[in-house]
CSV table of C-alpha atoms in Angstrom, one decimal:
chain,number,residue,atom,x,y,z
A,1,MET,CA,0.0,0.0,0.0
A,2,SER,CA,1.4,3.4,-1.0
A,3,ARG,CA,1.2,5.9,1.8
A,4,PRO,CA,2.5,9.4,2.4
A,5,VAL,CA,5.1,9.7,5.1
A,6,HIS,CA,4.8,12.7,7.4
A,7,PRO,CA,7.9,14.7,8.3
A,8,ILE,CA,7.3,13.9,12.0
A,9,GLU,CA,7.5,10.2,11.2
A,10,VAL,CA,10.7,10.7,9.2
A,11,GLU,CA,12.2,12.6,12.2
A,12,SER,CA,11.1,10.0,14.6
A,13,TYR,CA,12.8,7.2,12.7
A,14,ARG,CA,16.0,9.4,12.4
A,15,ILE,CA,16.0,9.7,16.2
A,16,LEU,CA,15.3,6.0,16.7
A,17,ARG,CA,18.2,5.0,14.4
A,18,GLU,CA,20.4,7.5,16.1
A,19,ARG,CA,19.7,5.8,19.5
A,20,VAL,CA,19.9,2.2,18.4
A,21,ASP,CA,21.4,0.4,15.4
A,22,LEU,CA,19.2,-2.4,14.2
A,23,ARG,CA,20.9,-3.0,10.9
A,24,HIS,CA,22.0,-6.4,12.1
A,25,LEU,CA,18.4,-7.6,12.1
A,26,ALA,CA,16.8,-9.4,9.2
A,27,PRO,CA,14.7,-7.0,7.0
A,28,LEU,CA,11.2,-7.9,8.2
A,29,THR,CA,12.3,-8.2,11.8
A,30,ARG,CA,13.9,-4.8,11.6
A,31,ALA,CA,10.8,-3.3,10.1
A,32,VAL,CA,8.5,-4.7,12.8
A,33,THR,CA,10.9,-3.8,15.6
A,34,GLU,CA,11.4,-0.2,14.4
A,35,ARG,CA,7.6,0.3,13.8
A,36,VAL,CA,6.8,-1.0,17.3
A,37,VAL,CA,9.5,1.2,18.9
A,38,HIS,CA,8.3,4.2,16.8
A,39,ALA,CA,4.7,3.6,18.0
A,40,SER,CA,5.6,3.2,21.7
A,41,ALA,CA,8.8,5.3,22.1
A,42,ASP,CA,10.0,2.3,24.1
A,43,LEU,CA,13.5,1.2,23.2
A,44,SER,CA,13.2,-1.9,25.4
A,45,TYR,CA,11.1,-3.5,22.7
A,46,VAL,CA,14.4,-3.9,20.8
A,47,THR,CA,15.4,-6.8,23.1
A,48,ASP,CA,11.8,-7.7,24.3
A,49,LEU,CA,10.2,-8.5,20.9
A,50,VAL,CA,10.2,-12.1,19.8
A,51,CYS,CA,9.7,-12.7,16.1
A,52,ALA,CA,11.2,-15.0,13.4
A,53,GLU,CA,11.9,-13.8,9.9
A,54,THR,CA,10.3,-16.9,8.5
A,55,ALA,CA,7.1,-16.3,10.4
A,56,LEU,CA,7.0,-12.6,9.3
A,57,ALA,CA,7.7,-13.7,5.6
A,58,GLY,CA,4.7,-16.1,5.8
A,59,GLY,CA,2.5,-13.4,7.3
A,60,LEU,CA,3.6,-11.0,4.5
A,61,ALA,CA,2.9,-13.6,1.9
A,62,ALA,CA,-0.6,-14.2,3.4
A,63,LEU,CA,-1.3,-10.4,3.4
A,64,ARG,CA,-0.2,-10.2,-0.2
A,65,SER,CA,-2.6,-13.0,-1.2
A,66,GLY,CA,-5.5,-11.2,0.5
A,67,ALA,CA,-5.7,-13.2,3.8
A,68,PRO,CA,-8.3,-11.7,6.2
A,69,VAL,CA,-7.0,-9.7,9.2
A,70,VAL,CA,-8.7,-10.3,12.5
A,71,ALA,CA,-8.4,-7.8,15.4
A,72,ASP,CA,-9.2,-8.6,19.0
A,73,VAL,CA,-10.7,-5.2,19.8
A,74,ALA,CA,-11.8,-2.0,18.0
A,75,MET,CA,-8.7,-0.1,19.2
A,76,VAL,CA,-6.5,-2.6,17.4
A,77,ALA,CA,-8.7,-2.5,14.3
A,78,ALA,CA,-8.7,1.3,14.3
A,79,GLY,CA,-4.9,1.3,14.3
A,80,ILE,CA,-4.4,-1.0,11.3
A,81,THR,CA,-3.9,1.2,8.3
A,82,GLY,CA,-5.3,0.5,4.9
A,83,ARG,CA,-6.7,-3.0,5.5
A,84,ALA,CA,-10.2,-4.0,6.5
A,85,THR,CA,-10.4,-6.1,9.6
A,86,VAL,CA,-12.8,-8.6,11.1
A,87,CYS,CA,-13.5,-7.5,14.7
A,88,PRO,CA,-16.8,-8.9,16.1
A,89,VAL,CA,-16.1,-8.0,19.8
A,90,ALA,CA,-18.8,-5.4,20.0
A,91,GLU,CA,-21.5,-7.3,18.2
A,92,ALA,CA,-24.6,-8.4,20.2
A,93,GLY,CA,-24.1,-12.0,19.3
A,94,THR,CA,-20.6,-11.9,20.8
A,95,ALA,CA,-21.9,-10.8,24.1
A,96,ALA,CA,-24.6,-13.5,24.0
A,97,LEU,CA,-22.0,-16.2,23.3
A,98,ALA,CA,-19.8,-14.9,26.1
A,99,ARG,CA,-22.6,-15.2,28.6
A,100,GLN,CA,-23.7,-18.6,27.4
A,101,ALA,CA,-20.2,-20.1,27.3
A,102,GLY,CA,-19.0,-18.3,30.5
A,103,ILE,CA,-16.1,-16.7,28.7
A,104,THR,CA,-14.9,-13.1,28.0
A,105,ARG,CA,-16.3,-11.2,25.0
A,106,SER,CA,-12.9,-11.2,23.5
A,107,ALA,CA,-12.7,-15.0,23.7
A,108,ALA,CA,-16.2,-15.2,22.2
A,109,ALA,CA,-15.2,-12.8,19.4
A,110,VAL,CA,-12.3,-15.1,18.5
A,111,ARG,CA,-14.7,-18.0,18.1
A,112,ILE,CA,-17.1,-16.0,16.0
A,113,ALA,CA,-14.2,-14.5,13.8
A,114,LEU,CA,-12.8,-18.0,13.2
A,115,ASP,CA,-16.2,-19.2,11.9
A,116,ARG,CA,-16.1,-16.2,9.5
A,117,VAL,CA,-12.5,-16.3,8.2
A,118,GLY,CA,-11.4,-20.0,8.6
A,119,PRO,CA,-7.8,-21.0,8.4
A,120,GLY,CA,-5.0,-18.8,7.0
A,121,ALA,CA,-6.0,-15.5,8.5
A,122,VAL,CA,-3.6,-13.0,10.2
A,123,TRP,CA,-4.7,-12.5,13.8
A,124,VAL,CA,-3.8,-9.3,15.7
A,125,VAL,CA,-4.2,-9.4,19.5
A,126,GLY,CA,-3.2,-6.3,21.3
A,127,CYS,CA,-5.6,-6.0,24.2
A,128,ALA,CA,-7.1,-9.2,25.6
A,129,PRO,CA,-5.0,-12.1,26.8
A,130,THR,CA,-8.1,-14.2,26.8
A,131,ALA,CA,-8.5,-13.7,23.0
A,132,LEU,CA,-4.9,-15.0,22.5
A,133,THR,CA,-5.5,-17.9,24.9
A,134,GLU,CA,-8.8,-18.8,23.0
A,135,LEU,CA,-7.1,-18.6,19.6
A,136,LEU,CA,-4.4,-21.0,20.8
A,137,ALA,CA,-7.0,-23.4,22.0
A,138,LEU,CA,-8.8,-23.6,18.6
A,139,ASP,CA,-7.7,-25.1,15.3
A,140,ALA,CA,-7.3,-21.8,13.6
A,141,ARG,CA,-4.2,-22.6,11.5
A,142,PRO,CA,-3.3,-18.9,11.3
A,143,ALA,CA,-0.8,-17.5,8.7
A,144,LEU,CA,0.5,-15.2,11.5
A,145,VAL,CA,-0.4,-14.3,15.1
A,146,VAL,CA,0.6,-10.9,16.3
A,147,GLY,CA,0.2,-11.6,20.0
A,148,LEU,CA,0.9,-8.5,22.0
A,149,PRO,CA,-1.8,-8.2,24.6
A,150,VAL,CA,-1.2,-6.1,27.6
A,151,GLY,CA,-2.0,-6.6,31.3
A,152,PHE,CA,-1.1,-8.0,34.7
A,153,VAL,CA,-3.4,-11.0,34.4
A,154,GLY,CA,-2.6,-13.5,31.7
A,155,ALA,CA,-0.7,-11.3,29.2
A,156,ALA,CA,2.8,-12.7,29.8
A,157,GLU,CA,1.4,-16.2,30.1
A,158,SER,CA,-0.6,-16.1,26.9
A,159,LYS,CA,2.4,-14.7,25.0
A,160,ALA,CA,4.6,-17.5,26.4
A,161,ALA,CA,2.0,-20.0,25.3
A,162,LEU,CA,2.1,-18.5,21.8
A,163,ARG,CA,5.8,-18.9,21.6
A,164,VAL,CA,5.7,-22.6,22.6
A,165,SER,CA,2.7,-23.3,20.4
A,166,GLY,CA,4.7,-23.7,17.2
A,167,LEU,CA,2.4,-21.1,15.5
A,168,PRO,CA,4.0,-18.4,13.5
A,169,GLY,CA,3.9,-15.4,15.7
A,170,ILE,CA,5.1,-12.1,17.0
A,171,SER,CA,5.2,-11.6,20.8
A,172,ASN,CA,7.1,-10.0,23.6
A,173,ARG,CA,8.3,-11.2,27.0
A,174,GLY,CA,6.4,-9.7,29.8
A,175,GLU,CA,3.2,-7.9,30.6
A,176,LYS,CA,3.5,-4.8,28.3
A,177,GLY,CA,2.0,-4.6,24.9
A,178,GLY,CA,-1.2,-3.0,23.8
A,179,SER,CA,-3.3,-2.0,20.9
A,180,ALA,CA,-0.9,0.5,19.5
A,181,VAL,CA,2.1,-1.8,19.4
A,182,ALA,CA,0.0,-4.7,18.0
A,183,ALA,CA,-1.3,-2.5,15.2
A,184,ALA,CA,2.2,-1.1,14.6
A,185,ALA,CA,3.6,-4.6,14.2
A,186,LEU,CA,1.0,-5.5,11.5
A,187,ASN,CA,1.4,-2.1,9.9
A,188,ALA,CA,5.1,-2.7,9.5
A,189,LEU,CA,4.3,-5.7,7.2
A,190,LEU,CA,1.5,-3.8,5.4
A,191,TYR,CA,4.0,-1.0,4.7
A,192,VAL,CA,6.6,-3.4,3.4
A,193,GLU,CA,3.9,-4.9,1.2
A,194,GLY,CA,3.2,-1.5,-0.3
A,195,GLU,CA,6.9,-0.7,-0.9
A,196,GLU,CA,7.7,-3.8,-3.0
């Protein structure tokens, strides 16, 4: 996707690259890491992010082939630039399923979204650890999971579970994360898609 780059973003990247040299990273890993640091102004993501170039390449290929993108919450969906998302968390049926199944709305939304998109989607979780946990419990067969939920309850554990699941993913160690960084990680791949 072609996009104009604002001078503030150019300056932000100049400052970032002045503070930390990431040229040793593989191209997609570098793009994701820089975009997350840019979005958060948190240099600790340089050593905290966990992603594999092969997983990112698979996610990029899926995006290029038109794979659906699923967001756990509206804030993540709003941050994803230039790509429609599936995000049923606010739908009445999601709340009903959550009550019926005794699960969170975010977990219910994952079930509903999977029924809509099937295997091969790109999943972006930036808010709800329960969404990531639910995704890992299902046979979703994702192209890529951006698993960066935030919080003191279940966030670090859900991301650790993603890393040991064998699924292609992006995560970080610890409790931090959030909608902005999850959207930024996906946007990095979308921007690479548009540049090539």
